[in-house]
PDB file of C-alpha atoms in Angstrom:
ATOM      1  CA  MET J   1      83.903  84.644  17.309  1.00 48.00           C
ATOM      2  CA  TYR J   2      83.391  87.568  14.856  1.00 47.00           C
ATOM      3  CA  LEU J   3      79.574  87.658  15.386  1.00 52.00           C
ATOM      4  CA  LEU J   4      81.178  89.121  19.238  1.00 52.00           C
ATOM      5  CA  SER J   5      83.696  91.457  17.541  1.00 48.00           C
ATOM      6  CA  LEU J   6      80.172  92.745  15.523  1.00 47.00           C
ATOM      7  CA  ILE J   7      78.431  92.810  18.731  1.00 50.00           C
ATOM      8  CA  GLN J   8      81.249  94.727  20.100  1.00 49.00           C
ATOM      9  CA  THR J   9      81.196  97.197  17.256  1.00 46.00           C
ATOM     10  CA  ILE J  10      77.615  98.169  16.995  1.00 46.00           C
ATOM     11  CA  GLY J  11      76.672  98.152  20.778  1.00 46.00           C
ATOM     12  CA  ASN J  12      72.956  98.018  21.555  1.00 45.00           C
ATOM     13  CA  GLY J  13      70.861  98.238  18.874  1.00 51.00           C
ATOM     14  CA  GLY J  14      72.209 102.499  18.532  1.00 50.00           C
ATOM     15  CA  GLY J  15      71.220 102.521  22.021  1.00 56.00           C
ATOM     16  CA  ASN J  16      73.891 102.871  24.586  1.00 60.00           C
ATOM     17  CA  MET J  17      77.254 102.618  23.461  1.00 73.00           C
ATOM     18  CA  TYR J  18      79.479  99.835  25.165  1.00 80.00           C
ATOM     19  CA  ILE J  19      82.734 101.795  26.339  1.00 85.00           C
ATOM     20  CA  GLY J  20      84.919  98.074  27.838  1.00 88.00           C
ATOM     21  CA  ARG J  21      87.084  95.540  27.501  1.00 94.00           C
ATOM     22  CA  ASP J  22      86.285  93.541  24.786  1.00 93.00           C
ATOM     23  CA  MET J  23      85.594  89.891  24.398  1.00 93.00           C
ATOM     24  CA  THR J  24      89.328  89.035  23.964  1.00 94.00           C
ATOM     25  CA  GLU J  25      90.541  90.440  26.847  1.00 96.00           C
ATOM     26  CA  LEU J  26      87.440  89.254  29.598  1.00 96.00           C
ATOM     27  CA  THR J  27      88.327  86.070  28.147  1.00 94.00           C
ATOM     28  CA  MET J  28      91.326  85.757  29.810  1.00 96.00           C
ATOM     29  CA  VAL J  29      90.152  87.008  32.839  1.00 96.00           C
ATOM     30  CA  SER J  30      87.492  84.925  35.317  1.00 96.00           C
ATOM     31  CA  LYS J  31      83.328  85.832  35.110  1.00 96.00           C
ATOM     32  CA  ASN J  32      83.667  86.496  38.762  1.00 95.00           C
ATOM     33  CA  GLU J  33      86.217  89.659  37.717  1.00 97.00           C
ATOM     34  CA  TRP J  34      84.430  90.938  35.782  1.00 96.00           C
ATOM     35  CA  LYS J  35      82.399  94.426  36.392  1.00 94.00           C
ATOM     36  CA  GLU J  36      78.697  94.274  36.974  1.00 91.00           C
ATOM     37  CA  ASP J  37      78.457  96.768  33.329  1.00 90.00           C
ATOM     38  CA  GLU J  38      80.880  93.684  31.181  1.00 94.00           C
ATOM     39  CA  LEU J  39      78.713  90.712  32.914  1.00 94.00           C
ATOM     40  CA  ALA J  40      74.994  92.860  32.260  1.00 92.00           C
ATOM     41  CA  TYR J  41      76.493  93.980  28.726  1.00 93.00           C
ATOM     42  CA  PHE J  42      77.528  90.891  26.840  1.00 95.00           C
ATOM     43  CA  HIS J  43      74.772  89.186  28.684  1.00 95.00           C
ATOM     44  CA  HIS J  44      71.654  91.748  26.800  1.00 92.00           C
ATOM     45  CA  SER J  45      73.753  90.835  23.357  1.00 94.00           C
ATOM     46  CA  LEU J  46      74.068  87.767  23.644  1.00 96.00           C
ATOM     47  CA  GLN J  47      70.708  87.284  24.609  1.00 95.00           C
ATOM     48  CA  GLN J  48      70.313  88.081  21.602  1.00 95.00           C
ATOM     49  CA  ILE J  49      72.039  86.414  19.309  1.00 96.00           C
ATOM     50  CA  LEU J  50      71.387  83.388  21.177  1.00 95.00           C
ATOM     51  CA  PRO J  51      69.798  81.259  18.495  1.00 95.00           C
ATOM     52  CA  TYR J  52      72.640  81.582  16.397  1.00 96.00           C
ATOM     53  CA  LEU J  53      76.024  80.591  18.096  1.00 96.00           C
ATOM     54  CA  ASN J  54      77.867  78.043  18.301  1.00 97.00           C
ATOM     55  CA  ALA J  55      78.855  75.526  21.605  1.00 97.00           C
ATOM     56  CA  GLU J  56      81.137  77.588  22.505  1.00 96.00           C
ATOM     57  CA  GLY J  57      78.984  80.671  22.596  1.00 96.00           C
ATOM     58  CA  GLN J  58      76.543  79.196  25.150  1.00 97.00           C
ATOM     59  CA  SER J  59      79.110  78.281  26.560  1.00 97.00           C
ATOM     60  CA  ILE J  60      79.940  81.703  27.620  1.00 96.00           C
ATOM     61  CA  TYR J  61      76.670  82.682  27.636  1.00 97.00           C
ATOM     62  CA  LYS J  62      75.845  80.210  30.323  1.00 98.00           C
ATOM     63  CA  GLU J  63      78.834  81.319  32.248  1.00 98.00           C
ATOM     64  CA  ILE J  64      77.191  84.690  32.442  1.00 97.00           C
ATOM     65  CA  VAL J  65      74.168  84.171  33.277  1.00 96.00           C
ATOM     66  CA  LYS J  66      75.823  82.054  36.668  1.00 97.00           C
ATOM     67  CA  GLU J  67      77.854  84.828  38.108  1.00 97.00           C
ATOM     68  CA  ILE J  68      75.259  87.122  37.603  1.00 95.00           C
ATOM     69  CA  GLU J  69      72.976  84.697  39.185  1.00 95.00           C
ATOM     70  CA  THR J  70      76.000  83.701  42.086  1.00 96.00           C
ATOM     71  CA  ARG J  71      75.854  87.801  42.720  1.00 92.00           C
ATOM     72  CA  GLY J  72      72.153  88.199  43.092  1.00 91.00           C
ATOM     73  CA  GLY J  73      70.625  89.245  39.884  1.00 89.00           C
ATOM     74  CA  LEU J  74      71.377  93.027  37.434  1.00 80.00           C
ATOM     75  CA  GLN J  75      68.570  94.672  39.162  1.00 69.00           C
ATOM     76  CA  GLU J  76      68.677  97.586  41.581  1.00 62.00           C
ATOM     77  CA  GLY J  77      65.656  97.205  43.043  1.00 58.00           C
ATOM     78  CA  GLU J  78      64.540 101.299  43.786  1.00 62.00           C
ATOM     79  CA  ALA J  79      65.037 104.027  41.683  1.00 62.00           C
ATOM     80  CA  SER J  80      66.852 107.049  42.984  1.00 63.00           C
ATOM     81  CA  TRP J  81      68.548 109.999  42.579  1.00 64.00           C
ATOM     82  CA  THR J  82      71.208 108.634  41.635  1.00 64.00           C
ATOM     83  CA  HIS J  83      70.147 105.554  40.222  1.00 62.00           C
ATOM     84  CA  GLY J  84      67.078 103.823  37.948  1.00 64.00           C
ATOM     85  CA  THR J  85      66.415 100.788  37.967  1.00 62.00           C
ATOM     86  CA  LYS J  86      67.813  99.379  35.554  1.00 63.00           C
ATOM     87  CA  ILE J  87      71.177  99.447  34.819  1.00 62.00           C
ATOM     88  CA  SER J  88      73.101 101.103  32.570  1.00 65.00           C
ATOM     89  CA  TYR J  89      76.783  99.634  30.609  1.00 59.00           C
ATOM     90  CA  ASP J  90      78.029 102.728  28.837  1.00 57.00           C
TER      91      ASP J  90
END
């Protein structure tokens, strides 16, 4: 869990900073109640450290991937004037 709290404080490599519920709060909520930006952020973060995750962390990552797949993925499809093709989780 230390790695998860570390991820939450440093953002995604100095890019966009995540502003939202932390992993402690989200673990109390079913994955189908997570917002899309929360799924996107923690998917990206956990994916970056996947080789270092213990069994619990890998299980959480798999649940996030399953929820994303259930929702049909994260892609926006086409860009428009109001949004790009990449989901922003800041």
